CSV table of C-alpha atoms in Angstrom, one decimal:
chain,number,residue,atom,x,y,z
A,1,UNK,CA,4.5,7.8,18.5
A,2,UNK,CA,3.5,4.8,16.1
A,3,UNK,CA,3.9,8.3,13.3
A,4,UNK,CA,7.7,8.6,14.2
A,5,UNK,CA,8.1,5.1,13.8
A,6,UNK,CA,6.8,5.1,10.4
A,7,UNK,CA,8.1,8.5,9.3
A,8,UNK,CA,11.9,6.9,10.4
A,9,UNK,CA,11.1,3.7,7.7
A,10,UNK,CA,10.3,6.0,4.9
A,11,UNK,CA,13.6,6.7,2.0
A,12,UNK,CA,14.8,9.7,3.4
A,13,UNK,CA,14.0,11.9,0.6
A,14,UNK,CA,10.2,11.3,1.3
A,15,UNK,CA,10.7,12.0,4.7
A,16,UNK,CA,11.7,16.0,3.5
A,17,UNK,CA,8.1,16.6,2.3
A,18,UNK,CA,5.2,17.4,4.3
A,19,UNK,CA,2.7,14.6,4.3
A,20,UNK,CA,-0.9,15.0,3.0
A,21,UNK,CA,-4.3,13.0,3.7
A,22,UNK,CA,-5.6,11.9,0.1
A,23,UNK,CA,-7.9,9.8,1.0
A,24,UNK,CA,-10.2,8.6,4.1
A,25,UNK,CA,-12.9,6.5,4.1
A,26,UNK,CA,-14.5,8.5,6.9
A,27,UNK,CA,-14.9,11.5,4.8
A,28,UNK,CA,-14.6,10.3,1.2
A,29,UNK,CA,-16.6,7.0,1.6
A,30,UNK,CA,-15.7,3.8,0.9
A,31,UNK,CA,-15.3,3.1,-3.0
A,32,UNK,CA,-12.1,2.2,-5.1
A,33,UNK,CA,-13.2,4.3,-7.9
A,34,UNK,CA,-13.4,7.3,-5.3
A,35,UNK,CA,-10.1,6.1,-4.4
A,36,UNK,CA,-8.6,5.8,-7.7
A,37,UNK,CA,-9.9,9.1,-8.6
A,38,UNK,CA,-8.5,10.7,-5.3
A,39,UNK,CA,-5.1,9.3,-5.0
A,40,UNK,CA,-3.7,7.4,-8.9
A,41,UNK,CA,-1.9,10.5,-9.8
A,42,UNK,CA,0.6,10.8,-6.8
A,43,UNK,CA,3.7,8.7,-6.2
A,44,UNK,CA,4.0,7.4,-4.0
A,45,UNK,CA,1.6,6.8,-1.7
A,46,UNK,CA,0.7,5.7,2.3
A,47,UNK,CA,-1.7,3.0,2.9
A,48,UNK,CA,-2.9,2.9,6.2
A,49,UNK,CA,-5.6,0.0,7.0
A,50,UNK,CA,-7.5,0.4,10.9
A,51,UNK,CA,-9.6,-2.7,11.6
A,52,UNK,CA,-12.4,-3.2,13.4
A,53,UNK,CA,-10.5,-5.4,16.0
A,54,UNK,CA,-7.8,-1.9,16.3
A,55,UNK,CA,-5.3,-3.8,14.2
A,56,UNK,CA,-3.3,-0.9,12.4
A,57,UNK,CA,-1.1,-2.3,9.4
A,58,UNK,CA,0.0,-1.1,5.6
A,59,UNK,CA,1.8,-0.3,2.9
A,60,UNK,CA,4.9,2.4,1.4
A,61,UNK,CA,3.7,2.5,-2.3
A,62,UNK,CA,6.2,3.4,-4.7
A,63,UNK,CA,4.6,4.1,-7.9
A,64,UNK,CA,1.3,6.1,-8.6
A,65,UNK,CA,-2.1,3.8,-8.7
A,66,UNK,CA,-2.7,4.5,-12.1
A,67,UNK,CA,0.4,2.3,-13.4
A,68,UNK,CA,-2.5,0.3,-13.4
A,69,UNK,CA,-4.1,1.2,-16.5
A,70,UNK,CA,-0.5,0.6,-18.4
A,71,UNK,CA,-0.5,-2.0,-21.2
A,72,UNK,CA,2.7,-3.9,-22.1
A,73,UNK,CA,3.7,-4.2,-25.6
A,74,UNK,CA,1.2,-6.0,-27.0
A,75,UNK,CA,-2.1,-4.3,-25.5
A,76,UNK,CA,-2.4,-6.3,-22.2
A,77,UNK,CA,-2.6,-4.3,-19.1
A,78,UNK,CA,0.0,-5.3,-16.4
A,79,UNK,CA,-0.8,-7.1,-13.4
A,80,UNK,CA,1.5,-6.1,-11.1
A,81,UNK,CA,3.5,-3.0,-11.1
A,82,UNK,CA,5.9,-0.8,-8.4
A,83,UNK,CA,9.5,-1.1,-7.1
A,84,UNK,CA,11.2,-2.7,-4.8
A,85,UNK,CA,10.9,0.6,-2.7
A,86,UNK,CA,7.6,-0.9,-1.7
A,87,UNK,CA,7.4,-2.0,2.0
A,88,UNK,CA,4.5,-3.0,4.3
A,89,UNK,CA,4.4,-2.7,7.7
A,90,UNK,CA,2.6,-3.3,11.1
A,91,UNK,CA,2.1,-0.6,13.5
A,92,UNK,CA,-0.6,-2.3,16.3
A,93,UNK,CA,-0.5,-4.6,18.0
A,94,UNK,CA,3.0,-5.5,16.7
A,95,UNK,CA,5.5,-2.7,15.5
A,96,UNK,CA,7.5,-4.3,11.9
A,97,UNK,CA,8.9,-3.2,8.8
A,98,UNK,CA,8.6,-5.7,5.9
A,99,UNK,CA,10.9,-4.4,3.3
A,100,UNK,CA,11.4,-6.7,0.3
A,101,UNK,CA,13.2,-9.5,-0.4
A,102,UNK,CA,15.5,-8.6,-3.3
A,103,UNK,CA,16.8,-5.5,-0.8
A,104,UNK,CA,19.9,-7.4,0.0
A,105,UNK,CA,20.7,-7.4,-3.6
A,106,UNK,CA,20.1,-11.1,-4.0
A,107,UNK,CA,18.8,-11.8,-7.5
A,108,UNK,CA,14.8,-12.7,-6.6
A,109,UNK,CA,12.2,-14.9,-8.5
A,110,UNK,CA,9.6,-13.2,-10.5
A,111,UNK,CA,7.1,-14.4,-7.7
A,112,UNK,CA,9.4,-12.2,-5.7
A,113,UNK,CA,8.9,-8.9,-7.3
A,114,UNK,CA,4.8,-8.9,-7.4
A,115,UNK,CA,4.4,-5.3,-5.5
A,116,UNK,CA,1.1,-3.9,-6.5
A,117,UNK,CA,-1.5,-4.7,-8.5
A,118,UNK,CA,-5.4,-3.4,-9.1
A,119,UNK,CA,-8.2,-3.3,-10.8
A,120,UNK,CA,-11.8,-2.0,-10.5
A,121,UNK,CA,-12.4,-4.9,-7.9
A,122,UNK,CA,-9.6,-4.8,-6.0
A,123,UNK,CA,-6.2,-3.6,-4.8
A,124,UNK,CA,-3.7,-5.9,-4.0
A,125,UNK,CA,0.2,-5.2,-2.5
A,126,UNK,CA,2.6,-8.2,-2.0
A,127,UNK,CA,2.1,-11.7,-4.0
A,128,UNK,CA,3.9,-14.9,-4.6
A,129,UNK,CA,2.4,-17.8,-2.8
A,130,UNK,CA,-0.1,-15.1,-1.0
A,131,UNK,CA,-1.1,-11.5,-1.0
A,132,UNK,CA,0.2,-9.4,1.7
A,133,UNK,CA,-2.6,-7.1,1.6
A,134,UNK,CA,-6.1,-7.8,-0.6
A,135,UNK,CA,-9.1,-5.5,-0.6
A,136,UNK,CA,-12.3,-5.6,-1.9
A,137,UNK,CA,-13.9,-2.7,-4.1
A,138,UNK,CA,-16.0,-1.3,-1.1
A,139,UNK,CA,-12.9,-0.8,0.8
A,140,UNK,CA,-14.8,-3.0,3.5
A,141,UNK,CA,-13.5,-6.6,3.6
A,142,UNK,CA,-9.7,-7.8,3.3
A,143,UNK,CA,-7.1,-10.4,3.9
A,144,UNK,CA,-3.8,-10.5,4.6
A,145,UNK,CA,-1.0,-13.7,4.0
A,146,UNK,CA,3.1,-14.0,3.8
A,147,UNK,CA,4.0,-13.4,0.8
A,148,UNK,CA,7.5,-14.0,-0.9
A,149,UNK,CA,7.6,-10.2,-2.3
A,150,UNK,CA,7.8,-9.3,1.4
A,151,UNK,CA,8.4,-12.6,3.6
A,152,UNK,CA,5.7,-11.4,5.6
A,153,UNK,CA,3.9,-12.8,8.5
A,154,UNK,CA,0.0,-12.3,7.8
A,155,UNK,CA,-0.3,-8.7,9.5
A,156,UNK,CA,-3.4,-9.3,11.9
A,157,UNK,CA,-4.7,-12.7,13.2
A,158,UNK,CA,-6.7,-14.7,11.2
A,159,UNK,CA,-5.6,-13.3,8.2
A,160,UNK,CA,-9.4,-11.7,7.2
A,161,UNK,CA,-10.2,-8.2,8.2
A,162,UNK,CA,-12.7,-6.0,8.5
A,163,UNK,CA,-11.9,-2.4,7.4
A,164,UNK,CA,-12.8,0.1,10.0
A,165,UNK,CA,-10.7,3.3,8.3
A,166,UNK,CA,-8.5,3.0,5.3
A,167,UNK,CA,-6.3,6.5,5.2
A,168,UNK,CA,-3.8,7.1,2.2
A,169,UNK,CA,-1.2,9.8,2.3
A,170,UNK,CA,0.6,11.3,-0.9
A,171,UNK,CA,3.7,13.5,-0.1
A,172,UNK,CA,4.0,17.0,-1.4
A,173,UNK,CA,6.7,16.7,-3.5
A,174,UNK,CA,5.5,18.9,-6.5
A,175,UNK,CA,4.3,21.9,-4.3
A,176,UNK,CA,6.4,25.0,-5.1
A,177,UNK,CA,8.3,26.7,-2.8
């Protein structure tokens, strides 16, 4: 059921392709550079967080994981990169879409357009005045805060999490028919 939910927030042309497990911690263990190496090369991606208190929240990534490694024009990597096709969402114990601000076509601050950002410490989706969604390089610890990417509520109580499973799902969109 909570699959449907999320499969009907999705841009419909994602929704075509038949979704495929990248990347669990379960069976893949639980390192960023594991991660990078699993899931950097497909766009876009599904983050899906379980904590250890059965809180179930994430994130519709729009642009591939290894936008991280792009430098601007003078030779500095970007901090954040992605589109405004980004979302997060809650799926237990509350049910929401968080889609970003600027959707309504209203012309956003910069802090408003902070999507994704991550290095070999940490991933990061959502920023301006908080992080949506922060996790440390072992995939084990996190926190969650509104944001003004997103104008989210923090997505579990508390704010801090404990990672029980992170799962990431890339679509097939390149496989041949």
């Amino acid at each position: 059921m909570e699959l449907l939910t999320l499969w009907s927030w999705l841009p419909v042309r994602i929704t075509m392709y038949q979704p495929i497990l990248l990347y669990t911690t379960e069976e893949h263990g639980c390192s960023l550079t594991t991660f990078y190496v699993r899931v950097e090369q497909h766009e876009p991606t599904l983050l899906m967080i379980k904590t250890c208190n059965n809180e179930v929240f994430g994130a519709y990534c729009s642009s591939r994981w290894g936008e991280r490694n792009i430098k601007d024009d003078r030779g500095n990597r970007q901090a954040y990169f992605g589109t405004g096709e980004t979302f997060l969402f809650s799926l237990y114990p509350e049910r929401a879409k968080y889609p970003w601000v600027g959707m309504e076509g209203d012309k956003v601050q910069h802090g408003a357009e902070l999507f994704m950002a991550a290095d070999s410490k940490m991933i990061t989706i959502g920023g301006g005045e908080g992080q949506a969604i922060w996790m440390d390089e072992n995939i084990r610890f996190g926190k969650t805060d509104k944001c003004a990417t997103f104008n989210n509520p923090p997505l579990c109580p508390g704010g801090d999490f404990e990672i029980r499973v992170l799962e990431v799902y890339g679509f097939a969109t390149d496989q041949l028919n």
